[in-house]
Amino acid sequence: MYSYLKELNEIQRLAVEAIEGPSLVIAGAGSGKTRVLTYKIAHMLNLGIHPANILALTFTNKAAREMKDRIANMVGEKTAAYLWMGTFHSLFAKILRFEAKYIGYPSNFSIYDTQDSKNLIKTICKELHLDPQVYKSNEVLGRISYAKNNLVTAKNYANNFQIRESDKHGRKPEIYRIYEIYERRCKNAGAMDFDDLLLKTNILFDMHPDVLKKYQEKFKYILVDEYQDTNFSQYLIIKKLALAHQNLCVVGDDAQSIYAFRGARIENILNFKKDYPGFKLFKLEQNYRSTKNIVNAANSVIKKNRNQIQKNVFSEKEHGNKIKILEAFTDHEEGHLIANIISDIRYSEHDKYSDFAVLYRTNAQSRILEEALRKKNIPYRIYGGLSFYQRKEIKDLLAYFRLIINPLDDEAFKRIINYPKRGIGNTSLNKLLDFARENNLSAWQAAIKLASVNIGLSSAVVKKIHEFMSLISNFAGIINTGEAYETARQIAVQSGILKELHNDKTPEGISRYENIQELLNGIKDFTSTESDEGIKPNLVDYIQNVSLLTNEDKDKNKDKDKVNLMTIHSAKGLEFKNVFLAGLEEDLFPSKFSSSNISELEEERRLFYVAITRAENKLFISFARKRYRWGQLSDCVPSRFIRDINPEFIETEDAMLSMRNFSKKRTNSIGNQENKTTFTGNSEITKEALKQKLKKLDNSTKTAPNKNNSTKNLSGIKEGVLVNHQRFGTGKVLAVEGVFPNTKATIEFETGGKKQLLLKYAKLEILT
DNA sequence: TGCGTGCTTCTTTTT
DNA sequence: GAAGCACGCA
């Protein structure tokens, strides 16, 4: 018997040994899911299965890398290098590049990230003269993405009565046209968006059975992590690939499905038995991570959801601490409470900073928490947020790389044609783009024709455009062959980006310059380590992967001793000795977008479950009575989720007392706070100080001045009143909504149509 | 063509 | 409170 099998419990071992045929591993939180997966793959390799015949799909690059490292430790790096292990997106992008000719794409296709897609959609909507208020790029992209994830192509979309009806119902009947144009533009630009990577893989396999057969033969064994988070498109790819051998092992936990918003189908895991009737089921129910209290509290929460696979997650660790509820007056105080408790525990328990995590629902919450930690000199590391790769300067440089590799890439072209400034302004660019559109060309192809066609650009501008193009073309010659880091650096220099940023001595400019340096160093790292098949990657490999990378894929600080700040979503798969869960307020968590819809509310509750189960030892849940949103202080109501926890797992009578005072009624008056207890541990903040601070905040919001109009009081604006606007002239107020000064007034001006003005800013004068 | 200013909108979560 | 957009001026 292999020695590593002895490290597993009975069920884990059986799951590891079930190599042939379909198997479903339901893995409760903290039940050793990753261990089962890694041991299983290692075991397969030890039994003589060739690593190149194994396909292992994960949802993050990080998960893939960690698993690969562990396997490499068990079976050696050489062997592990042949494994096909990675995210759906990255592995199928690889296959699509290889088989590009079958689907009419160049193998050097670009990958549009969300921002590129949105920009393209905005452009299209503008061309179609669609109201941007109605056709918000976010929503339109959401529709298209949803369609793609359900294998509905633009053509199908246009011909689908139901979809068209539902769009009409949502007052956006033109989405099908946007989709068609969007798809055509992407194709012309030799670009795919995230969803295309999965959709085109499906199309490839459907249209070319021989290609599918090739990969079925190659991937004799398929493993899928986080199966509950697969969408329909991913589900189908797996189904097709597994069809021949049926050696499919999926691992997941329906209770931790938190990505329905981007198309994940919890049914995939619930229906596994229908698709693979002869499957073996393994339920990992023992939680090795958390104390009894935490596991039981989490169970008491998830019990409130209807739709789930029955399981009994239990812990054999000690009971441990009960959950503490922290009530703060404001979001800032919430941060202070957390920072203070971290200091206290670190001192009393000798815990490291890295033993702590602060989790929250939205990235926007991180700023205030950061502030509080900084004030106490607590080092922290923040995950997610604005990804490194989303920063302007990084995207700019990457756009150069992209355009060099794929000159058809319009989004990259538009981004850098005049950055750094080379005298090609919007007017000229628009002429070029119009010309391109009329002739169904990419911007690059259109620009080539400028030599012979006159579209009303001055010869000076044409010359500048062609200079730009030869800059790009020159690099195209060496990007494949040149040493990656040096080539990248040369591009940064010759494009003028490095100089531009170097001359900017503002703190932001300096930080941008450093980011570019960091990116270049990242390229050095990436290209000096060996890739999957033991080949050294070049710059092209880097660029083709980079759109699929996230922050976590580059962080060097991971070994440092720091408190971890992240959204609950990015905390999935992680564990921490002490966890703080911040911002447990109605409309924030659960999000106001979810609270009206049962299935969305259940997803939020699963998210809450995920958050609770990250904690090994101590769990703190906090909420604030007042919080800044939209730059305005507003009242908050404690989250219903707090009451979903069975009270026996929550600490102190006082907390329960406070819980009973939860009410939908907003608590405005400071007087009411008098008898409330705050559970601050050894916090330095006194109630008196809190009151003072709150008073200040209260006063400052009550008298929020009208910035541009401090002398005139616009609170008297109501329907029917005549007003005068500095720019638009006189008009009549049609409707008024919101609380002054954040009042929105819809005004019909004599000169030009209706306008919605925010009184906070509007330069208005009441005439009647 | 570039830049400053005023105004609007945005926020759920991410590969 | 930030980022993006439109407008108007130099």
PDB file of N, CA and C in Angstrom, chain A residues 330-408:
ATOM      1  N   THR A 330     -20.417  53.399  13.291  1.00  0.00           N
ATOM      2  CA  THR A 330     -20.166  53.785  11.908  1.00  0.00           C
ATOM      3  C   THR A 330     -19.223  52.778  11.261  1.00  0.00           C
ATOM      4  N   ASP A 331     -19.100  52.882   9.953  1.00  0.00           N
ATOM      5  CA  ASP A 331     -18.187  51.978   9.264  1.00  0.00           C
ATOM      6  C   ASP A 331     -16.745  52.192   9.723  1.00  0.00           C
ATOM      7  N   HIS A 332     -16.404  53.449  10.039  1.00  0.00           N
ATOM      8  CA  HIS A 332     -15.049  53.697  10.526  1.00  0.00           C
ATOM      9  C   HIS A 332     -14.810  53.008  11.870  1.00  0.00           C
ATOM     10  N   GLU A 333     -15.820  53.100  12.736  1.00  0.00           N
ATOM     11  CA  GLU A 333     -15.665  52.441  14.029  1.00  0.00           C
ATOM     12  C   GLU A 333     -15.544  50.935  13.859  1.00  0.00           C
ATOM     13  N   GLU A 334     -16.241  50.422  12.886  1.00  0.00           N
ATOM     14  CA  GLU A 334     -16.155  48.993  12.620  1.00  0.00           C
ATOM     15  C   GLU A 334     -14.701  48.618  12.342  1.00  0.00           C
ATOM     16  N   GLY A 335     -14.067  49.431  11.522  1.00  0.00           N
ATOM     17  CA  GLY A 335     -12.661  49.192  11.225  1.00  0.00           C
ATOM     18  C   GLY A 335     -11.798  49.245  12.471  1.00  0.00           C
ATOM     19  N   HIS A 336     -12.066  50.251  13.311  1.00  0.00           N
ATOM     20  CA  HIS A 336     -11.268  50.373  14.533  1.00  0.00           C
ATOM     21  C   HIS A 336     -11.456  49.183  15.451  1.00  0.00           C
ATOM     22  N   LEU A 337     -12.703  48.775  15.606  1.00  0.00           N
ATOM     23  CA  LEU A 337     -12.983  47.602  16.447  1.00  0.00           C
ATOM     24  C   LEU A 337     -12.150  46.421  15.972  1.00  0.00           C
ATOM     25  N   ILE A 338     -12.210  46.187  14.691  1.00  0.00           N
ATOM     26  CA  ILE A 338     -11.517  45.029  14.136  1.00  0.00           C
ATOM     27  C   ILE A 338     -10.017  45.157  14.353  1.00  0.00           C
ATOM     28  N   ALA A 339      -9.494  46.346  14.061  1.00  0.00           N
ATOM     29  CA  ALA A 339      -8.053  46.554  14.227  1.00  0.00           C
ATOM     30  C   ALA A 339      -7.641  46.330  15.682  1.00  0.00           C
ATOM     31  N   ASN A 340      -8.457  46.839  16.600  1.00  0.00           N
ATOM     32  CA  ASN A 340      -8.121  46.675  18.017  1.00  0.00           C
ATOM     33  C   ASN A 340      -8.148  45.214  18.436  1.00  0.00           C
ATOM     34  N   ILE A 341      -9.149  44.522  18.001  1.00  0.00           N
ATOM     35  CA  ILE A 341      -9.250  43.120  18.403  1.00  0.00           C
ATOM     36  C   ILE A 341      -8.096  42.314  17.821  1.00  0.00           C
ATOM     37  N   ILE A 342      -7.719  42.646  16.604  1.00  0.00           N
ATOM     38  CA  ILE A 342      -6.576  41.944  16.016  1.00  0.00           C
ATOM     39  C   ILE A 342      -5.346  42.134  16.895  1.00  0.00           C
ATOM     40  N   SER A 343      -5.112  43.376  17.304  1.00  0.00           N
ATOM     41  CA  SER A 343      -3.962  43.640  18.182  1.00  0.00           C
ATOM     42  C   SER A 343      -4.069  42.840  19.473  1.00  0.00           C
ATOM     43  N   ASP A 344      -5.262  42.861  20.057  1.00  0.00           N
ATOM     44  CA  ASP A 344      -5.460  42.160  21.329  1.00  0.00           C
ATOM     45  C   ASP A 344      -5.156  40.678  21.195  1.00  0.00           C
ATOM     46  N   ILE A 345      -5.760  40.068  20.197  1.00  0.00           N
ATOM     47  CA  ILE A 345      -5.598  38.614  20.060  1.00  0.00           C
ATOM     48  C   ILE A 345      -4.152  38.262  19.721  1.00  0.00           C
ATOM     49  N   ARG A 346      -3.578  39.089  18.873  1.00  0.00           N
ATOM     50  CA  ARG A 346      -2.203  38.808  18.493  1.00  0.00           C
ATOM     51  C   ARG A 346      -1.325  38.783  19.743  1.00  0.00           C
ATOM     52  N   TYR A 347      -1.632  39.715  20.650  1.00  0.00           N
ATOM     53  CA  TYR A 347      -0.865  39.810  21.880  1.00  0.00           C
ATOM     54  C   TYR A 347      -1.167  38.640  22.812  1.00  0.00           C
ATOM     55  N   SER A 348      -2.442  38.365  22.993  1.00  0.00           N
ATOM     56  CA  SER A 348      -2.798  37.357  23.993  1.00  0.00           C
ATOM     57  C   SER A 348      -2.563  35.926  23.507  1.00  0.00           C
ATOM     58  N   GLU A 349      -2.735  35.691  22.230  1.00  0.00           N
ATOM     59  CA  GLU A 349      -2.607  34.318  21.728  1.00  0.00           C
ATOM     60  C   GLU A 349      -1.292  34.074  21.010  1.00  0.00           C
ATOM     61  N   HIS A 350      -0.504  35.123  20.870  1.00  0.00           N
ATOM     62  CA  HIS A 350       0.741  35.030  20.104  1.00  0.00           C
ATOM     63  C   HIS A 350       0.482  34.577  18.670  1.00  0.00           C
ATOM     64  N   ASP A 351      -0.648  34.991  18.132  1.00  0.00           N
ATOM     65  CA  ASP A 351      -0.929  34.669  16.736  1.00  0.00           C
ATOM     66  C   ASP A 351      -0.126  35.585  15.817  1.00  0.00           C
ATOM     67  N   LYS A 352       0.093  35.107  14.614  1.00  0.00           N
ATOM     68  CA  LYS A 352       0.753  35.952  13.617  1.00  0.00           C
ATOM     69  C   LYS A 352      -0.304  36.807  12.925  1.00  0.00           C
ATOM     70  N   TYR A 353       0.137  37.870  12.272  1.00  0.00           N
ATOM     71  CA  TYR A 353      -0.812  38.682  11.495  1.00  0.00           C
ATOM     72  C   TYR A 353      -1.486  37.835  10.428  1.00  0.00           C
ATOM     73  N   SER A 354      -0.700  36.940   9.856  1.00  0.00           N
ATOM     74  CA  SER A 354      -1.266  36.152   8.756  1.00  0.00           C
ATOM     75  C   SER A 354      -2.311  35.145   9.240  1.00  0.00           C
ATOM     76  N   ASP A 355      -2.489  35.037  10.552  1.00  0.00           N
ATOM     77  CA  ASP A 355      -3.551  34.173  11.069  1.00  0.00           C
ATOM     78  C   ASP A 355      -4.918  34.859  11.006  1.00  0.00           C
ATOM     79  N   PHE A 356      -4.924  36.120  10.572  1.00  0.00           N
ATOM     80  CA  PHE A 356      -6.178  36.869  10.556  1.00  0.00           C
ATOM     81  C   PHE A 356      -6.639  37.151   9.129  1.00  0.00           C
ATOM     82  N   ALA A 357      -7.939  37.122   8.961  1.00  0.00           N
ATOM     83  CA  ALA A 357      -8.498  37.580   7.688  1.00  0.00           C
ATOM     84  C   ALA A 357      -9.694  38.465   7.975  1.00  0.00           C
ATOM     85  N   VAL A 358      -9.823  39.512   7.226  1.00  0.00           N
ATOM     86  CA  VAL A 358     -11.024  40.330   7.280  1.00  0.00           C
ATOM     87  C   VAL A 358     -11.745  40.148   5.954  1.00  0.00           C
ATOM     88  N   LEU A 359     -12.963  39.636   6.028  1.00  0.00           N
ATOM     89  CA  LEU A 359     -13.723  39.359   4.804  1.00  0.00           C
ATOM     90  C   LEU A 359     -14.879  40.340   4.676  1.00  0.00           C
ATOM     91  N   TYR A 360     -15.221  40.671   3.451  1.00  0.00           N
ATOM     92  CA  TYR A 360     -16.322  41.598   3.223  1.00  0.00           C
ATOM     93  C   TYR A 360     -17.022  41.241   1.929  1.00  0.00           C
ATOM     94  N   ARG A 361     -18.196  41.860   1.745  1.00  0.00           N
ATOM     95  CA  ARG A 361     -19.022  41.517   0.591  1.00  0.00           C
ATOM     96  C   ARG A 361     -18.575  42.227  -0.678  1.00  0.00           C
ATOM     97  N   THR A 362     -18.224  43.501  -0.541  1.00  0.00           N
ATOM     98  CA  THR A 362     -17.865  44.277  -1.734  1.00  0.00           C
ATOM     99  C   THR A 362     -16.474  44.880  -1.591  1.00  0.00           C
ATOM    100  N   ASN A 363     -15.806  44.996  -2.679  1.00  0.00           N
ATOM    101  CA  ASN A 363     -14.465  45.565  -2.662  1.00  0.00           C
ATOM    102  C   ASN A 363     -14.439  46.982  -2.099  1.00  0.00           C
ATOM    103  N   ALA A 364     -15.536  47.705  -2.310  1.00  0.00           N
ATOM    104  CA  ALA A 364     -15.579  49.093  -1.859  1.00  0.00           C
ATOM    105  C   ALA A 364     -15.376  49.214  -0.348  1.00  0.00           C
ATOM    106  N   GLN A 365     -15.692  48.150   0.376  1.00  0.00           N
ATOM    107  CA  GLN A 365     -15.554  48.223   1.830  1.00  0.00           C
ATOM    108  C   GLN A 365     -14.099  48.213   2.288  1.00  0.00           C
ATOM    109  N   SER A 366     -13.218  47.786   1.427  1.00  0.00           N
ATOM    110  CA  SER A 366     -11.843  47.574   1.877  1.00  0.00           C
ATOM    111  C   SER A 366     -11.161  48.870   2.308  1.00  0.00           C
ATOM    112  N   ARG A 367     -11.508  49.977   1.648  1.00  0.00           N
ATOM    113  CA  ARG A 367     -10.766  51.209   1.890  1.00  0.00           C
ATOM    114  C   ARG A 367     -10.787  51.613   3.355  1.00  0.00           C
ATOM    115  N   ILE A 368     -11.990  51.593   3.923  1.00  0.00           N
ATOM    116  CA  ILE A 368     -12.135  52.036   5.303  1.00  0.00           C
ATOM    117  C   ILE A 368     -11.434  51.068   6.262  1.00  0.00           C
ATOM    118  N   LEU A 369     -11.523  49.792   5.960  1.00  0.00           N
ATOM    119  CA  LEU A 369     -10.851  48.805   6.800  1.00  0.00           C
ATOM    120  C   LEU A 369      -9.334  48.996   6.732  1.00  0.00           C
ATOM    121  N   GLU A 370      -8.858  49.251   5.525  1.00  0.00           N
ATOM    122  CA  GLU A 370      -7.429  49.512   5.363  1.00  0.00           C
ATOM    123  C   GLU A 370      -6.982  50.681   6.228  1.00  0.00           C
ATOM    124  N   GLU A 371      -7.761  51.763   6.154  1.00  0.00           N
ATOM    125  CA  GLU A 371      -7.433  52.962   6.924  1.00  0.00           C
ATOM    126  C   GLU A 371      -7.246  52.633   8.393  1.00  0.00           C
ATOM    127  N   ALA A 372      -8.203  51.868   8.918  1.00  0.00           N
ATOM    128  CA  ALA A 372      -8.170  51.542  10.337  1.00  0.00           C
ATOM    129  C   ALA A 372      -6.928  50.714  10.669  1.00  0.00           C
ATOM    130  N   LEU A 373      -6.595  49.783   9.804  1.00  0.00           N
ATOM    131  CA  LEU A 373      -5.424  48.947  10.068  1.00  0.00           C
ATOM    132  C   LEU A 373      -4.145  49.780   9.984  1.00  0.00           C
ATOM    133  N   ARG A 374      -4.127  50.661   9.000  1.00  0.00           N
ATOM    134  CA  ARG A 374      -2.932  51.505   8.852  1.00  0.00           C
ATOM    135  C   ARG A 374      -2.700  52.348  10.085  1.00  0.00           C
ATOM    136  N   LYS A 375      -3.800  52.885  10.624  1.00  0.00           N
ATOM    137  CA  LYS A 375      -3.681  53.735  11.812  1.00  0.00           C
ATOM    138  C   LYS A 375      -3.041  52.998  12.963  1.00  0.00           C
ATOM    139  N   LYS A 376      -3.306  51.719  13.054  1.00  0.00           N
ATOM    140  CA  LYS A 376      -2.740  50.931  14.162  1.00  0.00           C
ATOM    141  C   LYS A 376      -1.441  50.254  13.762  1.00  0.00           C
ATOM    142  N   ASN A 377      -0.926  50.617  12.605  1.00  0.00           N
ATOM    143  CA  ASN A 377       0.313  50.017  12.101  1.00  0.00           C
ATOM    144  C   ASN A 377       0.234  48.504  11.968  1.00  0.00           C
ATOM    145  N   ILE A 378      -0.924  48.039  11.584  1.00  0.00           N
ATOM    146  CA  ILE A 378      -1.064  46.600  11.346  1.00  0.00           C
ATOM    147  C   ILE A 378      -0.804  46.340   9.871  1.00  0.00           C
ATOM    148  N   PRO A 379       0.174  45.524   9.551  1.00  0.00           N
ATOM    149  CA  PRO A 379       0.444  45.267   8.137  1.00  0.00           C
ATOM    150  C   PRO A 379      -0.665  44.410   7.539  1.00  0.00           C
ATOM    151  N   TYR A 380      -1.057  44.725   6.326  1.00  0.00           N
ATOM    152  CA  TYR A 380      -2.114  43.932   5.711  1.00  0.00           C
ATOM    153  C   TYR A 380      -1.784  43.700   4.259  1.00  0.00           C
ATOM    154  N   ARG A 381      -2.445  42.696   3.736  1.00  0.00           N
ATOM    155  CA  ARG A 381      -2.312  42.391   2.321  1.00  0.00           C
ATOM    156  C   ARG A 381      -3.711  42.351   1.752  1.00  0.00           C
ATOM    157  N   ILE A 382      -3.887  43.033   0.660  1.00  0.00           N
ATOM    158  CA  ILE A 382      -5.234  43.102   0.110  1.00  0.00           C
ATOM    159  C   ILE A 382      -5.301  42.308  -1.189  1.00  0.00           C
ATOM    160  N   TYR A 383      -6.282  41.441  -1.278  1.00  0.00           N
ATOM    161  CA  TYR A 383      -6.460  40.618  -2.475  1.00  0.00           C
ATOM    162  C   TYR A 383      -7.477  41.297  -3.376  1.00  0.00           C
ATOM    163  N   GLY A 384      -7.428  41.003  -4.639  1.00  0.00           N
ATOM    164  CA  GLY A 384      -8.479  41.456  -5.537  1.00  0.00           C
ATOM    165  C   GLY A 384      -8.507  42.958  -5.665  1.00  0.00           C
ATOM    166  N   GLY A 385      -9.688  43.519  -5.642  1.00  0.00           N
ATOM    167  CA  GLY A 385      -9.794  44.937  -5.878  1.00  0.00           C
ATOM    168  C   GLY A 385      -9.488  45.205  -7.330  1.00  0.00           C
ATOM    169  N   LEU A 386      -8.987  46.384  -7.611  1.00  0.00           N
ATOM    170  CA  LEU A 386      -8.602  46.668  -8.976  1.00  0.00           C
ATOM    171  C   LEU A 386      -7.388  45.811  -9.282  1.00  0.00           C
ATOM    172  N   SER A 387      -7.579  44.886 -10.172  1.00  0.00           N
ATOM    173  CA  SER A 387      -6.491  43.984 -10.477  1.00  0.00           C
ATOM    174  C   SER A 387      -5.319  44.750 -11.042  1.00  0.00           C
ATOM    175  N   PHE A 388      -4.155  44.267 -10.729  1.00  0.00           N
ATOM    176  CA  PHE A 388      -2.932  44.848 -11.261  1.00  0.00           C
ATOM    177  C   PHE A 388      -3.029  44.973 -12.779  1.00  0.00           C
ATOM    178  N   TYR A 389      -3.570  43.943 -13.390  1.00  0.00           N
ATOM    179  CA  TYR A 389      -3.617  43.907 -14.847  1.00  0.00           C
ATOM    180  C   TYR A 389      -4.694  44.807 -15.433  1.00  0.00           C
ATOM    181  N   GLN A 390      -5.507  45.404 -14.570  1.00  0.00           N
ATOM    182  CA  GLN A 390      -6.555  46.296 -15.046  1.00  0.00           C
ATOM    183  C   GLN A 390      -6.105  47.748 -14.999  1.00  0.00           C
ATOM    184  N   ARG A 391      -4.960  47.985 -14.363  1.00  0.00           N
ATOM    185  CA  ARG A 391      -4.530  49.374 -14.227  1.00  0.00           C
ATOM    186  C   ARG A 391      -4.237  49.961 -15.588  1.00  0.00           C
ATOM    187  N   LYS A 392      -4.453  51.248 -15.663  1.00  0.00           N
ATOM    188  CA  LYS A 392      -4.345  51.913 -16.947  1.00  0.00           C
ATOM    189  C   LYS A 392      -2.983  51.693 -17.587  1.00  0.00           C
ATOM    190  N   GLU A 393      -1.938  51.975 -16.823  1.00  0.00           N
ATOM    191  CA  GLU A 393      -0.596  51.922 -17.415  1.00  0.00           C
ATOM    192  C   GLU A 393      -0.241  50.510 -17.868  1.00  0.00           C
ATOM    193  N   ILE A 394      -0.717  49.525 -17.104  1.00  0.00           N
ATOM    194  CA  ILE A 394      -0.441  48.133 -17.469  1.00  0.00           C
ATOM    195  C   ILE A 394      -1.201  47.774 -18.738  1.00  0.00           C
ATOM    196  N   LYS A 395      -2.473  48.163 -18.763  1.00  0.00           N
ATOM    197  CA  LYS A 395      -3.269  47.861 -19.949  1.00  0.00           C
ATOM    198  C   LYS A 395      -2.696  48.555 -21.181  1.00  0.00           C
ATOM    199  N   ASP A 396      -2.154  49.749 -20.982  1.00  0.00           N
ATOM    200  CA  ASP A 396      -1.552  50.461 -22.105  1.00  0.00           C
ATOM    201  C   ASP A 396      -0.390  49.670 -22.686  1.00  0.00           C
ATOM    202  N   LEU A 397       0.505  49.268 -21.817  1.00  0.00           N
ATOM    203  CA  LEU A 397       1.671  48.545 -22.321  1.00  0.00           C
ATOM    204  C   LEU A 397       1.252  47.198 -22.915  1.00  0.00           C
ATOM    205  N   LEU A 398       0.336  46.541 -22.236  1.00  0.00           N
ATOM    206  CA  LEU A 398      -0.133  45.260 -22.765  1.00  0.00           C
ATOM    207  C   LEU A 398      -0.788  45.438 -24.127  1.00  0.00           C
ATOM    208  N   ALA A 399      -1.429  46.586 -24.315  1.00  0.00           N
ATOM    209  CA  ALA A 399      -2.068  46.840 -25.606  1.00  0.00           C
ATOM    210  C   ALA A 399      -1.012  46.908 -26.710  1.00  0.00           C
ATOM    211  N   TYR A 400       0.152  47.453 -26.399  1.00  0.00           N
ATOM    212  CA  TYR A 400       1.243  47.438 -27.377  1.00  0.00           C
ATOM    213  C   TYR A 400       1.610  46.000 -27.738  1.00  0.00           C
ATOM    214  N   PHE A 401       1.792  45.202 -26.710  1.00  0.00           N
ATOM    215  CA  PHE A 401       2.132  43.797 -26.955  1.00  0.00           C
ATOM    216  C   PHE A 401       1.065  43.131 -27.810  1.00  0.00           C
ATOM    217  N   ARG A 402      -0.169  43.379 -27.419  1.00  0.00           N
ATOM    218  CA  ARG A 402      -1.272  42.733 -28.129  1.00  0.00           C
ATOM    219  C   ARG A 402      -1.304  43.122 -29.593  1.00  0.00           C
ATOM    220  N   LEU A 403      -1.135  44.407 -29.832  1.00  0.00           N
ATOM    221  CA  LEU A 403      -1.223  44.883 -31.202  1.00  0.00           C
ATOM    222  C   LEU A 403      -0.059  44.346 -32.034  1.00  0.00           C
ATOM    223  N   ILE A 404       1.086  44.224 -31.415  1.00  0.00           N
ATOM    224  CA  ILE A 404       2.238  43.681 -32.133  1.00  0.00           C
ATOM    225  C   ILE A 404       1.958  42.233 -32.543  1.00  0.00           C
ATOM    226  N   ILE A 405       1.369  41.487 -31.651  1.00  0.00           N
ATOM    227  CA  ILE A 405       1.074  40.086 -31.951  1.00  0.00           C
ATOM    228  C   ILE A 405      -0.089  39.961 -32.918  1.00  0.00           C
ATOM    229  N   ASN A 406      -1.103  40.765 -32.686  1.00  0.00           N
ATOM    230  CA  ASN A 406      -2.300  40.689 -33.513  1.00  0.00           C
ATOM    231  C   ASN A 406      -2.731  42.099 -33.921  1.00  0.00           C
ATOM    232  N   PRO A 407      -2.258  42.590 -35.061  1.00  0.00           N
ATOM    233  CA  PRO A 407      -2.532  43.974 -35.469  1.00  0.00           C
ATOM    234  C   PRO A 407      -4.017  44.239 -35.714  1.00  0.00           C
ATOM    235  N   LEU A 408      -4.799  43.179 -35.840  1.00  0.00           N
ATOM    236  CA  LEU A 408      -6.230  43.383 -36.084  1.00  0.00           C
ATOM    237  C   LEU A 408      -6.968  43.802 -34.816  1.00  0.00           C
TER     238      LEU A 408
END
